mmCIF file of C-alpha atoms in Angstrom:
data_model
loop_
_atom_site.group_PDB
_atom_site.id
_atom_site.type_symbol
_atom_site.label_atom_id
_atom_site.label_comp_id
_atom_site.label_asym_id
_atom_site.label_seq_id
_atom_site.Cartn_x
_atom_site.Cartn_y
_atom_site.Cartn_z
ATOM 1 C CA UNK U 30 -20.517 -13.317 -19.931
ATOM 2 C CA UNK U 31 -20.228 -16.627 -18.063
ATOM 3 C CA UNK U 32 -20.694 -16.661 -14.282
ATOM 4 C CA UNK U 33 -19.899 -19.709 -12.190
ATOM 5 C CA UNK U 34 -21.906 -20.178 -8.992
ATOM 6 C CA UNK U 35 -20.332 -21.701 -5.868
ATOM 7 C CA UNK U 36 -22.763 -22.544 -3.079
ATOM 8 C CA UNK U 37 -20.758 -24.866 -0.814
ATOM 9 C CA UNK U 38 -18.216 -23.955 1.845
ATOM 10 C CA UNK U 39 -16.462 -27.227 0.996
ATOM 11 C CA UNK U 40 -15.740 -26.184 -2.578
ATOM 12 C CA UNK U 41 -11.907 -26.292 -3.063
ATOM 13 C CA UNK U 42 -11.789 -22.863 -4.705
ATOM 14 C CA UNK U 43 -13.874 -21.333 -1.916
ATOM 15 C CA UNK U 44 -11.560 -22.861 0.693
ATOM 16 C CA UNK U 45 -8.604 -21.299 -1.141
ATOM 17 C CA UNK U 46 -10.352 -17.918 -1.159
ATOM 18 C CA UNK U 47 -11.068 -18.212 2.570
ATOM 19 C CA UNK U 48 -7.352 -18.802 3.233
ATOM 20 C CA UNK U 49 -6.436 -15.717 1.182
ATOM 21 C CA UNK U 50 -9.021 -13.642 3.055
ATOM 22 C CA UNK U 51 -7.935 -14.669 6.543
ATOM 23 C CA UNK U 52 -4.217 -15.508 6.438
ATOM 24 C CA UNK U 53 -1.296 -13.205 5.677
ATOM 25 C CA UNK U 54 0.903 -16.291 5.437
ATOM 26 C CA UNK U 55 -1.406 -17.757 2.788
ATOM 27 C CA UNK U 56 -1.298 -14.515 0.809
ATOM 28 C CA UNK U 57 2.490 -14.386 0.899
ATOM 29 C CA UNK U 58 2.804 -18.066 -0.055
ATOM 30 C CA UNK U 59 0.353 -17.795 -2.952
ATOM 31 C CA UNK U 60 1.671 -14.438 -4.172
ATOM 32 C CA UNK U 61 -1.934 -13.271 -4.335
ATOM 33 C CA UNK U 62 -4.236 -10.989 -2.397
ATOM 34 C CA UNK U 63 -7.801 -9.655 -2.378
ATOM 35 C CA UNK U 64 -9.099 -6.268 -3.479
ATOM 36 C CA UNK U 65 -12.310 -5.505 -1.609
ATOM 37 C CA UNK U 66 -14.940 -3.135 -2.968
ATOM 38 C CA UNK U 67 -15.835 -1.279 -6.153
ATOM 39 C CA UNK U 68 -13.300 1.540 -5.798
ATOM 40 C CA UNK U 69 -10.240 -0.715 -5.558
ATOM 41 C CA UNK U 70 -11.479 -2.984 -8.328
ATOM 42 C CA UNK U 71 -12.105 -0.038 -10.649
ATOM 43 C CA UNK U 72 -8.672 1.422 -9.816
ATOM 44 C CA UNK U 73 -7.038 -1.916 -10.634
ATOM 45 C CA UNK U 74 -8.841 -2.149 -13.990
ATOM 46 C CA UNK U 75 -7.795 1.398 -14.841
ATOM 47 C CA UNK U 76 -4.159 1.258 -13.728
ATOM 48 C CA UNK U 77 -3.165 -2.402 -14.147
ATOM 49 C CA UNK U 78 -5.627 -4.431 -16.194
ATOM 50 C CA UNK U 79 -7.724 -7.538 -15.758
ATOM 51 C CA UNK U 80 -7.547 -9.693 -12.620
ATOM 52 C CA UNK U 81 -7.334 -13.502 -12.657
ATOM 53 C CA UNK U 82 -10.539 -13.817 -10.628
ATOM 54 C CA UNK U 83 -13.611 -11.701 -9.825
ATOM 55 C CA UNK U 84 -16.036 -12.667 -7.037
ATOM 56 C CA UNK U 85 -19.443 -11.107 -6.368
ATOM 57 C CA UNK U 86 -22.374 -11.867 -4.091
ATOM 58 C CA UNK U 87 -25.822 -12.726 -5.399
ATOM 59 C CA UNK U 88 -27.163 -9.399 -4.136
ATOM 60 C CA UNK U 89 -24.399 -7.459 -5.907
ATOM 61 C CA UNK U 90 -25.596 -8.784 -9.272
ATOM 62 C CA UNK U 91 -28.341 -6.144 -9.023
ATOM 63 C CA UNK U 92 -25.814 -3.297 -8.670
ATOM 64 C CA UNK U 93 -25.120 -1.308 -11.853
ATOM 65 C CA UNK U 94 -21.448 -0.637 -10.988
ATOM 66 C CA UNK U 95 -20.861 -4.343 -10.439
ATOM 67 C CA UNK U 96 -22.595 -5.147 -13.731
ATOM 68 C CA UNK U 97 -20.174 -2.897 -15.625
ATOM 69 C CA UNK U 98 -17.155 -4.532 -13.973
ATOM 70 C CA UNK U 99 -18.497 -8.023 -14.662
ATOM 71 C CA UNK U 100 -18.979 -7.117 -18.312
ATOM 72 C CA UNK U 101 -15.369 -5.950 -18.557
ATOM 73 C CA UNK U 102 -14.179 -9.156 -16.911
ATOM 74 C CA UNK U 103 -16.415 -11.185 -19.231
ATOM 75 C CA UNK U 104 -14.556 -9.784 -22.234
ATOM 76 C CA UNK U 105 -11.267 -11.173 -20.935
ATOM 77 C CA UNK U 106 -9.862 -14.382 -19.493
ATOM 78 C CA UNK U 107 -10.927 -13.380 -15.980
ATOM 79 C CA UNK U 108 -12.923 -16.050 -14.162
ATOM 80 C CA UNK U 109 -16.073 -14.622 -12.555
ATOM 81 C CA UNK U 110 -17.760 -16.317 -9.601
ATOM 82 C CA UNK U 111 -21.034 -15.693 -7.775
ATOM 83 C CA UNK U 112 -21.388 -16.596 -4.097
ATOM 84 C CA UNK U 113 -24.415 -16.597 -1.791
ATOM 85 C CA UNK U 114 -24.291 -13.493 0.390
ATOM 86 C CA UNK U 115 -23.315 -15.434 3.516
ATOM 87 C CA UNK U 116 -20.327 -17.083 1.820
ATOM 88 C CA UNK U 117 -19.215 -13.786 0.294
ATOM 89 C CA UNK U 118 -19.365 -11.912 3.602
ATOM 90 C CA UNK U 119 -17.096 -14.524 5.186
ATOM 91 C CA UNK U 120 -14.405 -13.356 2.717
ATOM 92 C CA UNK U 121 -14.947 -9.595 2.933
ATOM 93 C CA UNK U 122 -13.780 -7.282 5.713
ATOM 94 C CA UNK U 123 -15.899 -4.382 4.479
ATOM 95 C CA UNK U 124 -19.193 -3.714 6.246
ATOM 96 C CA UNK U 125 -22.071 -2.183 4.289
ATOM 97 C CA UNK U 126 -20.018 -2.100 1.091
ATOM 98 C CA UNK U 127 -20.766 -3.313 -2.426
ATOM 99 C CA UNK U 128 -19.993 -7.020 -2.595
ATOM 100 C CA UNK U 129 -17.225 -7.415 -5.143
ATOM 101 C CA UNK U 130 -13.706 -8.808 -4.766
ATOM 102 C CA UNK U 131 -10.789 -9.221 -7.141
ATOM 103 C CA UNK U 132 -8.090 -11.807 -6.596
ATOM 104 C CA UNK U 133 -4.849 -10.325 -7.953
ATOM 105 C CA UNK U 134 -1.224 -11.391 -8.206
ATOM 106 C CA UNK U 135 1.024 -9.326 -5.954
ATOM 107 C CA UNK U 136 3.812 -7.676 -7.988
ATOM 108 C CA UNK U 137 7.383 -8.891 -7.713
ATOM 109 C CA UNK U 138 9.665 -5.870 -8.047
ATOM 110 C CA UNK U 139 13.386 -5.954 -8.815
ATOM 111 C CA UNK U 140 15.054 -3.751 -6.210
ATOM 112 C CA UNK U 141 17.111 -0.970 -7.848
ATOM 113 C CA UNK U 142 20.832 -0.866 -7.194
ATOM 114 C CA UNK U 143 20.846 2.750 -6.043
ATOM 115 C CA UNK U 144 18.475 5.405 -4.723
ATOM 116 C CA UNK U 145 18.291 8.064 -7.440
ATOM 117 C CA UNK U 146 14.702 9.359 -7.275
ATOM 118 C CA UNK U 147 12.443 10.556 -4.475
ATOM 119 C CA UNK U 148 11.415 7.607 -2.344
ATOM 120 C CA UNK U 149 10.012 6.532 1.015
ATOM 121 C CA UNK U 150 11.896 4.233 3.406
ATOM 122 C CA UNK U 151 9.791 2.572 6.104
ATOM 123 C CA UNK U 152 11.532 1.087 9.147
ATOM 124 C CA UNK U 153 9.148 -1.355 10.866
ATOM 125 C CA UNK U 154 5.966 0.646 10.330
ATOM 126 C CA UNK U 155 3.426 -1.893 11.561
ATOM 127 C CA UNK U 156 -0.062 -0.397 11.466
ATOM 128 C CA UNK U 157 -1.866 -1.245 8.194
ATOM 129 C CA UNK U 158 -3.798 2.025 8.235
ATOM 130 C CA UNK U 159 -0.611 4.052 8.619
ATOM 131 C CA UNK U 160 1.138 2.120 5.867
ATOM 132 C CA UNK U 161 -1.730 2.525 3.414
ATOM 133 C CA UNK U 162 -2.062 6.238 4.192
ATOM 134 C CA UNK U 163 1.669 6.772 3.641
ATOM 135 C CA UNK U 164 1.514 5.033 0.254
ATOM 136 C CA UNK U 165 -1.533 7.102 -0.698
ATOM 137 C CA UNK U 166 0.138 10.394 0.260
ATOM 138 C CA UNK U 167 3.368 9.381 -1.489
ATOM 139 C CA UNK U 168 1.558 8.592 -4.726
ATOM 140 C CA UNK U 169 -0.354 11.891 -4.515
ATOM 141 C CA UNK U 170 2.963 13.725 -4.114
ATOM 142 C CA UNK U 171 4.429 12.049 -7.195
ATOM 143 C CA UNK U 172 6.765 9.698 -5.310
ATOM 144 C CA UNK U 173 7.209 6.428 -7.189
ATOM 145 C CA UNK U 174 9.078 4.089 -4.817
ATOM 146 C CA UNK U 175 8.535 2.731 -1.285
ATOM 147 C CA UNK U 176 11.119 0.517 0.446
ATOM 148 C CA UNK U 177 10.106 -1.532 3.485
ATOM 149 C CA UNK U 178 12.375 -3.115 6.080
ATOM 150 C CA UNK U 179 11.707 -6.587 7.492
ATOM 151 C CA UNK U 180 9.167 -6.168 10.279
ATOM 152 C CA UNK U 181 7.096 -3.670 8.301
ATOM 153 C CA UNK U 182 3.490 -4.763 7.791
ATOM 154 C CA UNK U 183 2.718 -6.699 4.593
ATOM 155 C CA UNK U 184 2.148 -4.120 1.861
ATOM 156 C CA UNK U 185 -0.525 -6.150 0.062
ATOM 157 C CA UNK U 186 -2.822 -7.082 2.951
ATOM 158 C CA UNK U 187 -6.505 -6.177 2.390
ATOM 159 C CA UNK U 188 -6.413 -3.622 5.230
ATOM 160 C CA UNK U 189 -3.367 -1.844 3.776
ATOM 161 C CA UNK U 190 -4.888 -1.892 0.295
ATOM 162 C CA UNK U 191 -8.118 -0.316 1.527
ATOM 163 C CA UNK U 192 -6.185 2.453 3.301
ATOM 164 C CA UNK U 193 -4.119 3.016 0.144
ATOM 165 C CA UNK U 194 -7.274 3.583 -1.963
ATOM 166 C CA UNK U 195 -5.605 2.416 -5.183
ATOM 167 C CA UNK U 196 -2.229 4.108 -4.644
ATOM 168 C CA UNK U 197 -0.502 0.700 -4.689
ATOM 169 C CA UNK U 198 -1.106 0.550 -8.435
ATOM 170 C CA UNK U 199 0.770 3.835 -9.036
ATOM 171 C CA UNK U 200 3.911 3.084 -7.069
ATOM 172 C CA UNK U 201 6.681 0.467 -6.799
ATOM 173 C CA UNK U 202 6.792 -1.232 -3.400
ATOM 174 C CA UNK U 203 9.838 -3.227 -2.314
ATOM 175 C CA UNK U 204 9.597 -5.460 0.761
ATOM 176 C CA UNK U 205 12.194 -7.025 3.078
ATOM 177 C CA UNK U 206 14.767 -4.423 2.071
ATOM 178 C CA UNK U 207 18.069 -3.966 3.907
ATOM 179 C CA UNK U 208 17.579 -0.246 4.534
ATOM 180 C CA UNK U 209 21.112 0.196 5.902
ATOM 181 C CA UNK U 210 22.660 -1.097 2.682
ATOM 182 C CA UNK U 211 20.194 0.912 0.588
ATOM 183 C CA UNK U 212 20.980 4.165 2.399
ATOM 184 C CA UNK U 213 24.699 3.574 1.938
ATOM 185 C CA UNK U 214 24.092 3.272 -1.819
ATOM 186 C CA UNK U 215 21.935 6.392 -2.029
ATOM 187 C CA UNK U 216 22.836 9.058 -4.584
ATOM 188 C CA UNK U 217 20.328 11.469 -3.028
ATOM 189 C CA UNK U 218 19.939 12.938 0.477
ATOM 190 C CA UNK U 219 18.203 10.721 3.028
ATOM 191 C CA UNK U 220 16.031 12.662 5.493
ATOM 192 C CA UNK U 221 15.018 10.974 8.732
ATOM 193 C CA UNK U 222 12.207 12.432 10.784
ATOM 194 C CA UNK U 223 12.863 12.733 14.498
ATOM 195 C CA UNK U 224 11.062 14.681 17.206
ATOM 196 C CA UNK U 225 14.483 15.347 18.800
ATOM 197 C CA UNK U 226 16.082 16.958 15.742
ATOM 198 C CA UNK U 227 17.006 20.644 15.812
ATOM 199 C CA UNK U 228 16.549 21.244 12.070
ATOM 200 C CA UNK U 229 13.031 21.748 10.665
ATOM 201 C CA UNK U 230 11.880 20.134 7.415
ATOM 202 C CA UNK U 231 11.125 23.687 6.221
ATOM 203 C CA UNK U 232 14.837 24.537 6.466
ATOM 204 C CA UNK U 233 15.852 21.817 3.994
ATOM 205 C CA UNK U 234 16.250 22.087 0.224
ATOM 206 C CA UNK U 235 13.545 19.774 -1.058
ATOM 207 C CA UNK U 236 13.593 20.954 -4.653
ATOM 208 C CA UNK U 237 15.850 17.997 -5.438
ATOM 209 C CA UNK U 238 14.961 14.291 -5.100
ATOM 210 C CA UNK U 239 15.197 13.037 -1.503
ATOM 211 C CA UNK U 240 14.516 9.795 0.348
ATOM 212 C CA UNK U 241 12.223 10.130 3.363
ATOM 213 C CA UNK U 242 12.937 7.765 6.263
ATOM 214 C CA UNK U 243 10.099 7.051 8.720
ATOM 215 C CA UNK U 244 10.134 4.654 11.660
ATOM 216 C CA UNK U 245 8.071 2.440 13.916
ATOM 217 C CA UNK U 246 4.987 4.067 15.453
ATOM 218 C CA UNK U 247 6.351 3.867 19.001
ATOM 219 C CA UNK U 248 10.138 3.614 18.676
ATOM 220 C CA UNK U 249 10.758 5.790 15.652
ATOM 221 C CA UNK U 250 13.639 5.245 13.242
ATOM 222 C CA UNK U 251 16.318 2.817 14.473
ATOM 223 C CA UNK U 252 19.447 4.541 15.809
ATOM 224 C CA UNK U 253 21.817 2.947 13.290
ATOM 225 C CA UNK U 254 19.657 4.206 10.416
ATOM 226 C CA UNK U 255 19.382 7.677 11.937
ATOM 227 C CA UNK U 256 23.171 7.792 12.075
ATOM 228 C CA UNK U 257 23.381 7.061 8.349
ATOM 229 C CA UNK U 258 20.874 9.701 7.281
ATOM 230 C CA UNK U 259 22.003 12.890 5.569
ATOM 231 C CA UNK U 260 19.680 15.054 7.654
ATOM 232 C CA UNK U 261 17.537 14.578 10.735
ATOM 233 C CA UNK U 262 14.580 16.928 10.767
ATOM 234 C CA UNK U 263 11.522 17.650 12.842
ATOM 235 C CA UNK U 264 8.063 18.997 12.074
ATOM 236 C CA UNK U 265 7.445 21.971 14.377
ATOM 237 C CA UNK U 266 4.055 22.216 16.051
ATOM 238 C CA UNK U 267 2.515 24.623 18.508
ATOM 239 C CA UNK U 268 0.212 22.422 20.577
ATOM 240 C CA UNK U 269 1.237 20.435 23.644
ATOM 241 C CA UNK U 270 1.521 17.175 21.710
ATOM 242 C CA UNK U 271 4.757 15.186 21.794
ATOM 243 C CA UNK U 272 4.680 14.021 18.180
ATOM 244 C CA UNK U 273 2.522 13.436 15.127
ATOM 245 C CA UNK U 274 1.229 10.119 13.856
ATOM 246 C CA UNK U 275 3.683 8.692 11.287
ATOM 247 C CA UNK U 276 1.118 8.868 8.487
ATOM 248 C CA UNK U 277 0.374 12.522 9.275
ATOM 249 C CA UNK U 278 4.095 13.286 9.489
ATOM 250 C CA UNK U 279 4.750 11.731 6.111
ATOM 251 C CA UNK U 280 1.993 13.768 4.467
ATOM 252 C CA UNK U 281 3.413 17.014 5.882
ATOM 253 C CA UNK U 282 6.878 16.103 4.589
ATOM 254 C CA UNK U 283 5.743 15.027 1.123
ATOM 255 C CA UNK U 284 3.694 18.125 0.537
ATOM 256 C CA UNK U 285 6.372 20.481 1.801
ATOM 257 C CA UNK U 286 8.481 18.887 -0.921
ATOM 258 C CA UNK U 287 5.667 19.435 -3.436
ATOM 259 C CA UNK U 288 5.331 23.062 -2.287
ATOM 260 C CA UNK U 289 9.033 23.731 -2.804
ATOM 261 C CA UNK U 290 9.110 21.973 -6.162
ATOM 262 C CA UNK U 291 6.104 23.885 -7.496
ATOM 263 C CA UNK U 292 6.685 27.305 -5.905
ATOM 264 C CA UNK U 293 8.898 28.470 -8.736
#
C-alpha cells in the first residue's frame, strides 16, 4: 500500500481538492464530488466500487476502520493521500468525525423516455437536508428513480450526500429535467402533494407504480405541474400545524405505498 503525503497548501492537487470541497460550480464542472466520513466511503465501496482518490488525515491513520479502507484502496488503482490534520479539516465539513474522504465521479444518467416505474419528481426542492432525506426514504421504499427540475439543489453536494447516508448509490438521479414534458410522457399516475387537496393519500390505489411529485419548501408544487398531475392528495393531520416538512411528507407517502404493496 503506497501513501502519498501532501503537506503544502500550494500543492496543485490540494488546491483542486479545496475547490471541490468549497464550490458547487467546481464540482459540477469537474463532474466530481467528495464523500465525507467512514459510512459514506464504506457504502460507496460496497455499492459502486473503488474511488479514483482517497484522502485521510495523519491522525486517521491510527483508526482501524480507516486502515481497512486504505488496504482495499491499496489493492486497486485508487490513489491514496495523507494530509496533515489542519489541511484535511479545511476540506471536511464534518465535525468530530473520522477523517477520511473519497473523491468520486458523479454519475451521468441517460434520462428514460417515459415514466414506467415508481419515481420521485422534485420541483425546486432547495434544502440539501430535505433532498438527501427524500432520496434516503425513496431508496428505503424501493423507489429507483429521482427526477429533479432546474432550481433543485445539486444532488451530489457533500451536504446532500451526508443526508442521503449512501442512498445515492442505490438510486438513479436525473438533474435539470423538464418535469412538465416528463409528466406528459408518464405511463403511470402522477400524484402531487398539496395541503389544499380534498383527497387523502390513503384513499389512493398505491399498489401500482406511481410518480410522487413534491415541490419547493415554501411555494409547493408549481401550478402548471399540479394541473398536469393525475391526482392531488393531502396528508391528513390532527395538530394545529399548516403542513409537514417536504422530507417528512415524502416519507409518509412512500411508506403508505409500501404498506399497500405489502399488505396482501
